[in-house]
Amino acid sequence: MVARVHDVLARAFSEQGTRTVFALMGDGNMHFLGSLIEREGVRAVNVRHENMGLGMADGYARAGDDVGVCSVTYGPGLSNLPLSLLVAGRAHSPIVVFAGDAGAADDYPGSAHHMNQRALVEAAEAVYLEVRSATSVRDDVAEGFRRARGERRPVVVSATSELQQERAELEPRAQTEDGSPPEVAAAADDAIGAAADLLAAAERPLILAGAGTDATARGLLEELAEITGAALMTTIAAKGAFAGNSRSVGMSGSYMHRSGAAQAAAADLVLAAGARLDPYVTNRGHLFAHARVVTLNRDPEVNVAGVREPDLRLTGDAAATLAKLIPAVESRRSAPPRPAPEPYDFASDDLAGFPYEPEPGTLDPRALMQQVADEIPETGLVVVGAGHFCIFPIRYLPPKRTHRYLPVFDFGTIGQGLPVAIGASVAGGSRPLVAFEGDASLLMNIQELDTIARERLPILLFAMNDGALGAEYHRLERIGFSRDLAAYERADFRRIGEAFGLRASTAETVDQALDAAAQFTRSPEPTLVDVRCSRRVIAPYYR
Ligand SMILES: Cc1ncc(C[n+]2csc(CCOP(=O)(O)OP(=O)(O)O)c2C)c(N)n1
Ligand SMILES: [Mg+2]
């Protein structure tokens, strides 16, 4: 059989560890996809919109800690990508996209497909690499994967149609990359010593854990909190890391409750482990303005919201570093640790303090969140899209150590919770997953319910249906307009879900939503719950 460049391209992707591709075909990538799927045996998840295919690759990368791969055709296919490129880039997701390129045959004035692909991709903050020749394919693809992994961002690798169809030498498959991240050592001893000095001397230390900490590191952070009397806080993505620990004071930044805020304001030293101290986590750097900040991160350049350098950086693996830091602190510390702060239950306090009466046929999403944590699967991912509704799962779902949160707030867009949930589900295999998305967000990309149904993905999707652009609805009056400008009749997600082939139901009461969740947990099939959310219930941030 005569091999072509598209065969070599496909083999190069396979050699880089590609097992799944999120794809939508066209002239520009059908050769590549044909080789990748039929000859290399890669699983194709066919998507209904390219922007969603990239969003799924993003979810795959976030959940699986592996490169997400997606493919689009040239011109119009590639033009559907920029929003997801921006989101994935801001989320530091390693992604490689194979894109067609119309090439010289299509490069004439008035040609339907011709456009400046590089400019569009670069404007969306991603890397654009062109495969140069039939003999450079493997090197070029390897370069794309290396940059995606190293820079943790999306890289678009393109090849023209002419080049893809050229004859080429298909070499036997080389050793496949296993894709696992390289071993990272503990931070340097002198930095650990300096950190131990600071921790031993601190009067009101605070430990902040992010998604870059694993269970071992979290256990060690709890040990360190016992020794030093530190309060324990998390980012949203690490919510639940310290559930049940009496020193735990909730999440940092925009989602802090008043007990946590008091601890953060009083802290004289913050140890931020595996946490990117972005503007949301640090209230644009104001939050820990009066504390010394020590970072413990693999990223040697991590800083405080871009406004301040940390006082000390521990660059290395969190668990390996903490294993050395703890005895160093113990040997220096003399004062007895402070007692744990007063216990505080934000959700109960908030429901008692703001007793909204839901309108008939709707429920209070805060009450649903308080109860639903016991009905959803014990372990697994909780994906949360962006909008007014997102505050309910983030702030009112009782934290659990076995739940891992994927908040999709990067770039502040709506609509990306759905593809990230799909990609994460594909990465997780048969593990059930729970996702929360707003009604408008979901309707923006509703066609991907078809992907969920076709792939039979075990996703429990809550459509948080307030029949409004809630984020705008709850602010319009304050700027002098009617809030009805952002309200509309609620879509019927039960009928929509059923039409796409999902198990679907309507929940006008908390009990109905709990029943649907319990049924999913017993038999995890693609499930959509139309949660009739009251418009009267206003989330804290919007009050
Ligand atoms: C692509 C995009 N368009 C518009 C916005 C502005 N916006 C932010 S939140 C929001 C409302 C989303 O509505 P929904 O998904 O129903 O969630 P809700 O706020 O009602 O809970 C909108 C339109 C945005 N962030 N991103
Ligand atoms: Mg809404």
PDB file of N, CA and C in Angstrom, residues 243-333:
ATOM      1  N   ALA A 243     -12.535  18.696  53.856  1.00  0.00           N
ATOM      2  CA  ALA A 243     -13.885  18.526  54.414  1.00  0.00           C
ATOM      3  C   ALA A 243     -13.810  17.784  55.739  1.00  0.00           C
ATOM      4  N   GLY A 244     -14.513  18.296  56.719  1.00  0.00           N
ATOM      5  CA  GLY A 244     -14.573  17.624  58.008  1.00  0.00           C
ATOM      6  C   GLY A 244     -13.459  18.033  58.958  1.00  0.00           C
ATOM      7  N   ASN A 245     -12.439  18.682  58.469  1.00  0.00           N
ATOM      8  CA  ASN A 245     -11.340  19.131  59.344  1.00  0.00           C
ATOM      9  C   ASN A 245     -11.800  20.405  60.069  1.00  0.00           C
ATOM     10  N   SER A 246     -11.618  20.440  61.394  1.00  0.00           N
ATOM     11  CA  SER A 246     -12.154  21.583  62.152  1.00  0.00           C
ATOM     12  C   SER A 246     -11.403  22.874  61.828  1.00  0.00           C
ATOM     13  N   ARG A 247     -10.256  22.790  61.180  1.00  0.00           N
ATOM     14  CA  ARG A 247      -9.524  24.002  60.816  1.00  0.00           C
ATOM     15  C   ARG A 247      -9.916  24.535  59.439  1.00  0.00           C
ATOM     16  N   SER A 248     -10.799  23.789  58.745  1.00  0.00           N
ATOM     17  CA  SER A 248     -11.181  24.185  57.394  1.00  0.00           C
ATOM     18  C   SER A 248     -12.122  25.386  57.426  1.00  0.00           C
ATOM     19  N   VAL A 249     -11.790  26.421  56.629  1.00  0.00           N
ATOM     20  CA  VAL A 249     -12.621  27.635  56.608  1.00  0.00           C
ATOM     21  C   VAL A 249     -13.117  27.952  55.199  1.00  0.00           C
ATOM     22  N   GLY A 250     -13.316  26.925  54.380  1.00  0.00           N
ATOM     23  CA  GLY A 250     -13.978  27.111  53.092  1.00  0.00           C
ATOM     24  C   GLY A 250     -13.051  27.546  51.962  1.00  0.00           C
ATOM     25  N   MET A 251     -13.657  28.228  50.986  1.00  0.00           N
ATOM     26  CA  MET A 251     -12.929  28.601  49.768  1.00  0.00           C
ATOM     27  C   MET A 251     -12.432  30.039  49.837  1.00  0.00           C
ATOM     28  N   SER A 252     -11.430  30.286  49.014  1.00  0.00           N
ATOM     29  CA  SER A 252     -10.814  31.612  49.008  1.00  0.00           C
ATOM     30  C   SER A 252     -11.430  32.507  47.933  1.00  0.00           C
ATOM     31  N   GLY A 253     -11.260  33.801  48.088  1.00  0.00           N
ATOM     32  CA  GLY A 253     -11.582  34.760  47.028  1.00  0.00           C
ATOM     33  C   GLY A 253     -13.053  35.051  46.901  1.00  0.00           C
ATOM     34  N   SER A 254     -13.528  35.075  45.641  1.00  0.00           N
ATOM     35  CA  SER A 254     -14.907  35.483  45.366  1.00  0.00           C
ATOM     36  C   SER A 254     -15.916  34.613  46.108  1.00  0.00           C
ATOM     37  N   TYR A 255     -15.530  33.398  46.457  1.00  0.00           N
ATOM     38  CA  TYR A 255     -16.495  32.471  47.054  1.00  0.00           C
ATOM     39  C   TYR A 255     -16.262  32.230  48.544  1.00  0.00           C
ATOM     40  N   MET A 256     -15.639  33.202  49.151  1.00  0.00           N
ATOM     41  CA  MET A 256     -15.336  33.099  50.575  1.00  0.00           C
ATOM     42  C   MET A 256     -16.587  33.407  51.396  1.00  0.00           C
ATOM     43  N   HIS A 257     -16.732  32.751  52.540  1.00  0.00           N
ATOM     44  CA  HIS A 257     -17.803  33.172  53.452  1.00  0.00           C
ATOM     45  C   HIS A 257     -17.181  34.023  54.560  1.00  0.00           C
ATOM     46  N   ARG A 258     -18.035  34.586  55.442  1.00  0.00           N
ATOM     47  CA  ARG A 258     -17.468  35.615  56.317  1.00  0.00           C
ATOM     48  C   ARG A 258     -16.471  35.078  57.342  1.00  0.00           C
ATOM     49  N   SER A 259     -16.660  33.827  57.740  1.00  0.00           N
ATOM     50  CA  SER A 259     -15.692  33.237  58.661  1.00  0.00           C
ATOM     51  C   SER A 259     -14.326  33.084  57.962  1.00  0.00           C
ATOM     52  N   GLY A 260     -14.373  32.604  56.713  1.00  0.00           N
ATOM     53  CA  GLY A 260     -13.132  32.470  55.943  1.00  0.00           C
ATOM     54  C   GLY A 260     -12.503  33.827  55.678  1.00  0.00           C
ATOM     55  N   ALA A 261     -13.356  34.815  55.375  1.00  0.00           N
ATOM     56  CA  ALA A 261     -12.839  36.156  55.086  1.00  0.00           C
ATOM     57  C   ALA A 261     -12.101  36.717  56.292  1.00  0.00           C
ATOM     58  N   ALA A 262     -12.634  36.451  57.491  1.00  0.00           N
ATOM     59  CA  ALA A 262     -11.977  36.946  58.709  1.00  0.00           C
ATOM     60  C   ALA A 262     -10.608  36.292  58.879  1.00  0.00           C
ATOM     61  N   GLN A 263     -10.538  35.000  58.613  1.00  0.00           N
ATOM     62  CA  GLN A 263      -9.252  34.298  58.720  1.00  0.00           C
ATOM     63  C   GLN A 263      -8.241  34.824  57.700  1.00  0.00           C
ATOM     64  N   ALA A 264      -8.737  35.052  56.466  1.00  0.00           N
ATOM     65  CA  ALA A 264      -7.838  35.527  55.405  1.00  0.00           C
ATOM     66  C   ALA A 264      -7.320  36.924  55.735  1.00  0.00           C
ATOM     67  N   ALA A 265      -8.223  37.763  56.241  1.00  0.00           N
ATOM     68  CA  ALA A 265      -7.816  39.146  56.542  1.00  0.00           C
ATOM     69  C   ALA A 265      -6.800  39.178  57.675  1.00  0.00           C
ATOM     70  N   ALA A 266      -6.932  38.248  58.620  1.00  0.00           N
ATOM     71  CA  ALA A 266      -6.050  38.261  59.795  1.00  0.00           C
ATOM     72  C   ALA A 266      -4.719  37.561  59.541  1.00  0.00           C
ATOM     73  N   ALA A 267      -4.639  36.783  58.466  1.00  0.00           N
ATOM     74  CA  ALA A 267      -3.444  35.949  58.262  1.00  0.00           C
ATOM     75  C   ALA A 267      -2.174  36.792  58.134  1.00  0.00           C
ATOM     76  N   ASP A 268      -1.106  36.360  58.788  1.00  0.00           N
ATOM     77  CA  ASP A 268       0.181  37.045  58.600  1.00  0.00           C
ATOM     78  C   ASP A 268       1.104  36.243  57.689  1.00  0.00           C
ATOM     79  N   LEU A 269       0.716  34.989  57.394  1.00  0.00           N
ATOM     80  CA  LEU A 269       1.498  34.183  56.462  1.00  0.00           C
ATOM     81  C   LEU A 269       0.549  33.246  55.712  1.00  0.00           C
ATOM     82  N   VAL A 270       0.724  33.201  54.400  1.00  0.00           N
ATOM     83  CA  VAL A 270      -0.090  32.289  53.586  1.00  0.00           C
ATOM     84  C   VAL A 270       0.845  31.319  52.879  1.00  0.00           C
ATOM     85  N   LEU A 271       0.573  30.031  53.041  1.00  0.00           N
ATOM     86  CA  LEU A 271       1.273  29.018  52.252  1.00  0.00           C
ATOM     87  C   LEU A 271       0.296  28.537  51.186  1.00  0.00           C
ATOM     88  N   ALA A 272       0.576  28.873  49.945  1.00  0.00           N
ATOM     89  CA  ALA A 272      -0.319  28.511  48.833  1.00  0.00           C
ATOM     90  C   ALA A 272       0.272  27.318  48.101  1.00  0.00           C
ATOM     91  N   ALA A 273      -0.346  26.151  48.273  1.00  0.00           N
ATOM     92  CA  ALA A 273       0.196  24.918  47.694  1.00  0.00           C
ATOM     93  C   ALA A 273      -0.622  24.490  46.482  1.00  0.00           C
ATOM     94  N   GLY A 274       0.051  24.325  45.358  1.00  0.00           N
ATOM     95  CA  GLY A 274      -0.628  23.858  44.138  1.00  0.00           C
ATOM     96  C   GLY A 274      -1.773  24.750  43.716  1.00  0.00           C
ATOM     97  N   ALA A 275      -1.666  26.024  44.064  1.00  0.00           N
ATOM     98  CA  ALA A 275      -2.756  26.963  43.735  1.00  0.00           C
ATOM     99  C   ALA A 275      -2.218  28.066  42.852  1.00  0.00           C
ATOM    100  N   ARG A 276      -2.905  28.331  41.779  1.00  0.00           N
ATOM    101  CA  ARG A 276      -2.601  29.531  40.992  1.00  0.00           C
ATOM    102  C   ARG A 276      -3.310  30.673  41.693  1.00  0.00           C
ATOM    103  N   LEU A 277      -2.586  31.662  42.096  1.00  0.00           N
ATOM    104  CA  LEU A 277      -3.196  32.751  42.867  1.00  0.00           C
ATOM    105  C   LEU A 277      -3.770  33.778  41.900  1.00  0.00           C
ATOM    106  N   ASP A 278      -4.788  33.345  41.157  1.00  0.00           N
ATOM    107  CA  ASP A 278      -5.325  34.239  40.135  1.00  0.00           C
ATOM    108  C   ASP A 278      -6.201  35.324  40.777  1.00  0.00           C
ATOM    109  N   PRO A 279      -6.661  36.276  39.974  1.00  0.00           N
ATOM    110  CA  PRO A 279      -7.432  37.396  40.547  1.00  0.00           C
ATOM    111  C   PRO A 279      -8.673  36.953  41.323  1.00  0.00           C
ATOM    112  N   TYR A 280      -9.316  35.856  40.910  1.00  0.00           N
ATOM    113  CA  TYR A 280     -10.528  35.409  41.614  1.00  0.00           C
ATOM    114  C   TYR A 280     -10.191  34.811  42.976  1.00  0.00           C
ATOM    115  N   VAL A 281      -9.064  34.117  43.026  1.00  0.00           N
ATOM    116  CA  VAL A 281      -8.666  33.446  44.271  1.00  0.00           C
ATOM    117  C   VAL A 281      -8.182  34.463  45.305  1.00  0.00           C
ATOM    118  N   THR A 282      -7.627  35.558  44.816  1.00  0.00           N
ATOM    119  CA  THR A 282      -6.983  36.513  45.729  1.00  0.00           C
ATOM    120  C   THR A 282      -7.689  37.863  45.757  1.00  0.00           C
ATOM    121  N   ASN A 283      -8.893  37.944  45.193  1.00  0.00           N
ATOM    122  CA  ASN A 283      -9.547  39.245  45.027  1.00  0.00           C
ATOM    123  C   ASN A 283      -8.570  40.260  44.448  1.00  0.00           C
ATOM    124  N   ARG A 284      -8.055  39.886  43.282  1.00  0.00           N
ATOM    125  CA  ARG A 284      -7.087  40.706  42.535  1.00  0.00           C
ATOM    126  C   ARG A 284      -5.840  41.066  43.343  1.00  0.00           C
ATOM    127  N   GLY A 285      -5.482  40.182  44.217  1.00  0.00           N
ATOM    128  CA  GLY A 285      -4.240  40.383  44.974  1.00  0.00           C
ATOM    129  C   GLY A 285      -4.446  41.130  46.278  1.00  0.00           C
ATOM    130  N   HIS A 286      -5.668  41.671  46.492  1.00  0.00           N
ATOM    131  CA  HIS A 286      -5.927  42.435  47.719  1.00  0.00           C
ATOM    132  C   HIS A 286      -6.015  41.528  48.940  1.00  0.00           C
ATOM    133  N   LEU A 287      -6.451  40.279  48.696  1.00  0.00           N
ATOM    134  CA  LEU A 287      -6.835  39.423  49.822  1.00  0.00           C
ATOM    135  C   LEU A 287      -5.696  39.200  50.824  1.00  0.00           C
ATOM    136  N   PHE A 288      -4.532  38.898  50.332  1.00  0.00           N
ATOM    137  CA  PHE A 288      -3.433  38.595  51.251  1.00  0.00           C
ATOM    138  C   PHE A 288      -2.409  39.734  51.272  1.00  0.00           C
ATOM    139  N   ALA A 289      -2.914  40.944  51.088  1.00  0.00           N
ATOM    140  CA  ALA A 289      -2.026  42.106  50.943  1.00  0.00           C
ATOM    141  C   ALA A 289      -1.139  42.295  52.169  1.00  0.00           C
ATOM    142  N   HIS A 290      -1.633  41.903  53.355  1.00  0.00           N
ATOM    143  CA  HIS A 290      -0.877  42.151  54.582  1.00  0.00           C
ATOM    144  C   HIS A 290      -0.161  40.904  55.089  1.00  0.00           C
ATOM    145  N   ALA A 291      -0.191  39.858  54.296  1.00  0.00           N
ATOM    146  CA  ALA A 291       0.468  38.617  54.721  1.00  0.00           C
ATOM    147  C   ALA A 291       1.695  38.367  53.856  1.00  0.00           C
ATOM    148  N   ARG A 292       2.654  37.658  54.422  1.00  0.00           N
ATOM    149  CA  ARG A 292       3.724  37.140  53.581  1.00  0.00           C
ATOM    150  C   ARG A 292       3.146  35.955  52.823  1.00  0.00           C
ATOM    151  N   VAL A 293       3.548  35.814  51.581  1.00  0.00           N
ATOM    152  CA  VAL A 293       3.022  34.716  50.769  1.00  0.00           C
ATOM    153  C   VAL A 293       4.151  33.777  50.357  1.00  0.00           C
ATOM    154  N   VAL A 294       4.001  32.513  50.722  1.00  0.00           N
ATOM    155  CA  VAL A 294       4.938  31.475  50.290  1.00  0.00           C
ATOM    156  C   VAL A 294       4.187  30.576  49.320  1.00  0.00           C
ATOM    157  N   THR A 295       4.725  30.403  48.124  1.00  0.00           N
ATOM    158  CA  THR A 295       4.065  29.510  47.169  1.00  0.00           C
ATOM    159  C   THR A 295       4.795  28.178  47.134  1.00  0.00           C
ATOM    160  N   LEU A 296       4.026  27.134  46.950  1.00  0.00           N
ATOM    161  CA  LEU A 296       4.592  25.797  46.741  1.00  0.00           C
ATOM    162  C   LEU A 296       3.965  25.279  45.464  1.00  0.00           C
ATOM    163  N   ASN A 297       4.753  25.269  44.388  1.00  0.00           N
ATOM    164  CA  ASN A 297       4.178  25.033  43.073  1.00  0.00           C
ATOM    165  C   ASN A 297       5.230  24.452  42.140  1.00  0.00           C
ATOM    166  N   ARG A 298       4.776  23.675  41.161  1.00  0.00           N
ATOM    167  CA  ARG A 298       5.712  23.188  40.139  1.00  0.00           C
ATOM    168  C   ARG A 298       6.120  24.319  39.198  1.00  0.00           C
ATOM    169  N   ASP A 299       5.217  25.274  39.052  1.00  0.00           N
ATOM    170  CA  ASP A 299       5.466  26.397  38.162  1.00  0.00           C
ATOM    171  C   ASP A 299       6.415  27.372  38.857  1.00  0.00           C
ATOM    172  N   PRO A 300       7.621  27.573  38.296  1.00  0.00           N
ATOM    173  CA  PRO A 300       8.598  28.436  38.964  1.00  0.00           C
ATOM    174  C   PRO A 300       8.232  29.913  38.890  1.00  0.00           C
ATOM    175  N   GLU A 301       7.186  30.231  38.112  1.00  0.00           N
ATOM    176  CA  GLU A 301       6.880  31.652  37.921  1.00  0.00           C
ATOM    177  C   GLU A 301       5.570  32.060  38.563  1.00  0.00           C
ATOM    178  N   VAL A 302       4.982  31.175  39.367  1.00  0.00           N
ATOM    179  CA  VAL A 302       3.668  31.502  39.940  1.00  0.00           C
ATOM    180  C   VAL A 302       3.791  32.795  40.756  1.00  0.00           C
ATOM    181  N   ASN A 303       2.780  33.679  40.610  1.00  0.00           N
ATOM    182  CA  ASN A 303       2.817  34.948  41.344  1.00  0.00           C
ATOM    183  C   ASN A 303       1.431  35.246  41.904  1.00  0.00           C
ATOM    184  N   VAL A 304       1.277  36.390  42.551  1.00  0.00           N
ATOM    185  CA  VAL A 304      -0.007  36.716  43.171  1.00  0.00           C
ATOM    186  C   VAL A 304      -0.797  37.605  42.214  1.00  0.00           C
ATOM    187  N   ALA A 305      -1.717  37.000  41.480  1.00  0.00           N
ATOM    188  CA  ALA A 305      -2.640  37.703  40.595  1.00  0.00           C
ATOM    189  C   ALA A 305      -1.950  38.672  39.634  1.00  0.00           C
ATOM    190  N   GLY A 306      -0.697  38.408  39.318  1.00  0.00           N
ATOM    191  CA  GLY A 306       0.014  39.276  38.386  1.00  0.00           C
ATOM    192  C   GLY A 306       0.379  40.636  38.981  1.00  0.00           C
ATOM    193  N   VAL A 307       0.065  40.864  40.261  1.00  0.00           N
ATOM    194  CA  VAL A 307       0.347  42.180  40.836  1.00  0.00           C
ATOM    195  C   VAL A 307       1.495  42.144  41.837  1.00  0.00           C
ATOM    196  N   ARG A 308       1.886  40.948  42.236  1.00  0.00           N
ATOM    197  CA  ARG A 308       2.889  40.885  43.286  1.00  0.00           C
ATOM    198  C   ARG A 308       3.652  39.559  43.187  1.00  0.00           C
ATOM    199  N   GLU A 309       4.939  39.617  43.488  1.00  0.00           N
ATOM    200  CA  GLU A 309       5.729  38.396  43.565  1.00  0.00           C
ATOM    201  C   GLU A 309       5.513  37.778  44.946  1.00  0.00           C
ATOM    202  N   PRO A 310       5.547  36.452  45.060  1.00  0.00           N
ATOM    203  CA  PRO A 310       5.485  35.874  46.413  1.00  0.00           C
ATOM    204  C   PRO A 310       6.742  36.235  47.210  1.00  0.00           C
ATOM    205  N   ASP A 311       6.639  36.212  48.534  1.00  0.00           N
ATOM    206  CA  ASP A 311       7.818  36.501  49.357  1.00  0.00           C
ATOM    207  C   ASP A 311       8.836  35.375  49.249  1.00  0.00           C
ATOM    208  N   LEU A 312       8.332  34.164  49.022  1.00  0.00           N
ATOM    209  CA  LEU A 312       9.226  33.008  48.889  1.00  0.00           C
ATOM    210  C   LEU A 312       8.543  31.975  47.992  1.00  0.00           C
ATOM    211  N   ARG A 313       9.349  31.403  47.094  1.00  0.00           N
ATOM    212  CA  ARG A 313       8.808  30.344  46.231  1.00  0.00           C
ATOM    213  C   ARG A 313       9.454  29.017  46.582  1.00  0.00           C
ATOM    214  N   LEU A 314       8.607  28.010  46.817  1.00  0.00           N
ATOM    215  CA  LEU A 314       9.094  26.634  46.896  1.00  0.00           C
ATOM    216  C   LEU A 314       8.706  26.012  45.558  1.00  0.00           C
ATOM    217  N   THR A 315       9.695  25.732  44.729  1.00  0.00           N
ATOM    218  CA  THR A 315       9.398  25.199  43.403  1.00  0.00           C
ATOM    219  C   THR A 315       9.675  23.701  43.398  1.00  0.00           C
ATOM    220  N   GLY A 316       8.608  22.933  43.272  1.00  0.00           N
ATOM    221  CA  GLY A 316       8.785  21.481  43.261  1.00  0.00           C
ATOM    222  C   GLY A 316       7.466  20.774  43.518  1.00  0.00           C
ATOM    223  N   ASP A 317       7.559  19.477  43.714  1.00  0.00           N
ATOM    224  CA  ASP A 317       6.381  18.670  43.980  1.00  0.00           C
ATOM    225  C   ASP A 317       5.854  18.963  45.394  1.00  0.00           C
ATOM    226  N   ALA A 318       4.534  19.087  45.518  1.00  0.00           N
ATOM    227  CA  ALA A 318       3.947  19.500  46.797  1.00  0.00           C
ATOM    228  C   ALA A 318       4.211  18.456  47.887  1.00  0.00           C
ATOM    229  N   ALA A 319       3.859  17.193  47.617  1.00  0.00           N
ATOM    230  CA  ALA A 319       3.993  16.172  48.664  1.00  0.00           C
ATOM    231  C   ALA A 319       5.454  15.973  49.062  1.00  0.00           C
ATOM    232  N   ALA A 320       6.337  15.901  48.074  1.00  0.00           N
ATOM    233  CA  ALA A 320       7.759  15.676  48.367  1.00  0.00           C
ATOM    234  C   ALA A 320       8.326  16.830  49.197  1.00  0.00           C
ATOM    235  N   THR A 321       7.884  18.038  48.883  1.00  0.00           N
ATOM    236  CA  THR A 321       8.375  19.215  49.617  1.00  0.00           C
ATOM    237  C   THR A 321       7.806  19.239  51.034  1.00  0.00           C
ATOM    238  N   LEU A 322       6.542  18.947  51.166  1.00  0.00           N
ATOM    239  CA  LEU A 322       5.902  18.997  52.487  1.00  0.00           C
ATOM    240  C   LEU A 322       6.502  17.942  53.429  1.00  0.00           C
ATOM    241  N   ALA A 323       6.875  16.803  52.849  1.00  0.00           N
ATOM    242  CA  ALA A 323       7.473  15.751  53.681  1.00  0.00           C
ATOM    243  C   ALA A 323       8.763  16.240  54.340  1.00  0.00           C
ATOM    244  N   LYS A 324       9.461  17.170  53.684  1.00  0.00           N
ATOM    245  CA  LYS A 324      10.678  17.742  54.273  1.00  0.00           C
ATOM    246  C   LYS A 324      10.355  18.966  55.123  1.00  0.00           C
ATOM    247  N   LEU A 325       9.332  19.698  54.726  1.00  0.00           N
ATOM    248  CA  LEU A 325       9.009  20.956  55.415  1.00  0.00           C
ATOM    249  C   LEU A 325       8.464  20.695  56.823  1.00  0.00           C
ATOM    250  N   ILE A 326       7.649  19.657  56.961  1.00  0.00           N
ATOM    251  CA  ILE A 326       6.998  19.413  58.250  1.00  0.00           C
ATOM    252  C   ILE A 326       8.011  19.197  59.392  1.00  0.00           C
ATOM    253  N   PRO A 327       8.981  18.271  59.245  1.00  0.00           N
ATOM    254  CA  PRO A 327       9.960  18.133  60.338  1.00  0.00           C
ATOM    255  C   PRO A 327      10.770  19.410  60.563  1.00  0.00           C
ATOM    256  N   ALA A 328      11.011  20.164  59.490  1.00  0.00           N
ATOM    257  CA  ALA A 328      11.779  21.413  59.639  1.00  0.00           C
ATOM    258  C   ALA A 328      10.989  22.419  60.477  1.00  0.00           C
ATOM    259  N   VAL A 329       9.681  22.471  60.276  1.00  0.00           N
ATOM    260  CA  VAL A 329       8.851  23.400  61.068  1.00  0.00           C
ATOM    261  C   VAL A 329       8.775  22.904  62.513  1.00  0.00           C
ATOM    262  N   GLU A 330       8.581  21.607  62.656  1.00  0.00           N
ATOM    263  CA  GLU A 330       8.460  21.027  64.005  1.00  0.00           C
ATOM    264  C   GLU A 330       9.684  21.338  64.857  1.00  0.00           C
ATOM    265  N   SER A 331      10.863  21.252  64.239  1.00  0.00           N
ATOM    266  CA  SER A 331      12.095  21.465  65.003  1.00  0.00           C
ATOM    267  C   SER A 331      12.269  22.928  65.378  1.00  0.00           C
ATOM    268  N   ARG A 332      11.551  23.840  64.709  1.00  0.00           N
ATOM    269  CA  ARG A 332      11.725  25.266  64.998  1.00  0.00           C
ATOM    270  C   ARG A 332      10.625  25.836  65.879  1.00  0.00           C
ATOM    271  N   ARG A 333       9.465  25.226  65.837  1.00  0.00           N
ATOM    272  CA  ARG A 333       8.320  25.880  66.463  1.00  0.00           C
ATOM    273  C   ARG A 333       8.277  25.597  67.961  1.00  0.00           C
TER     274      ARG A 333
END
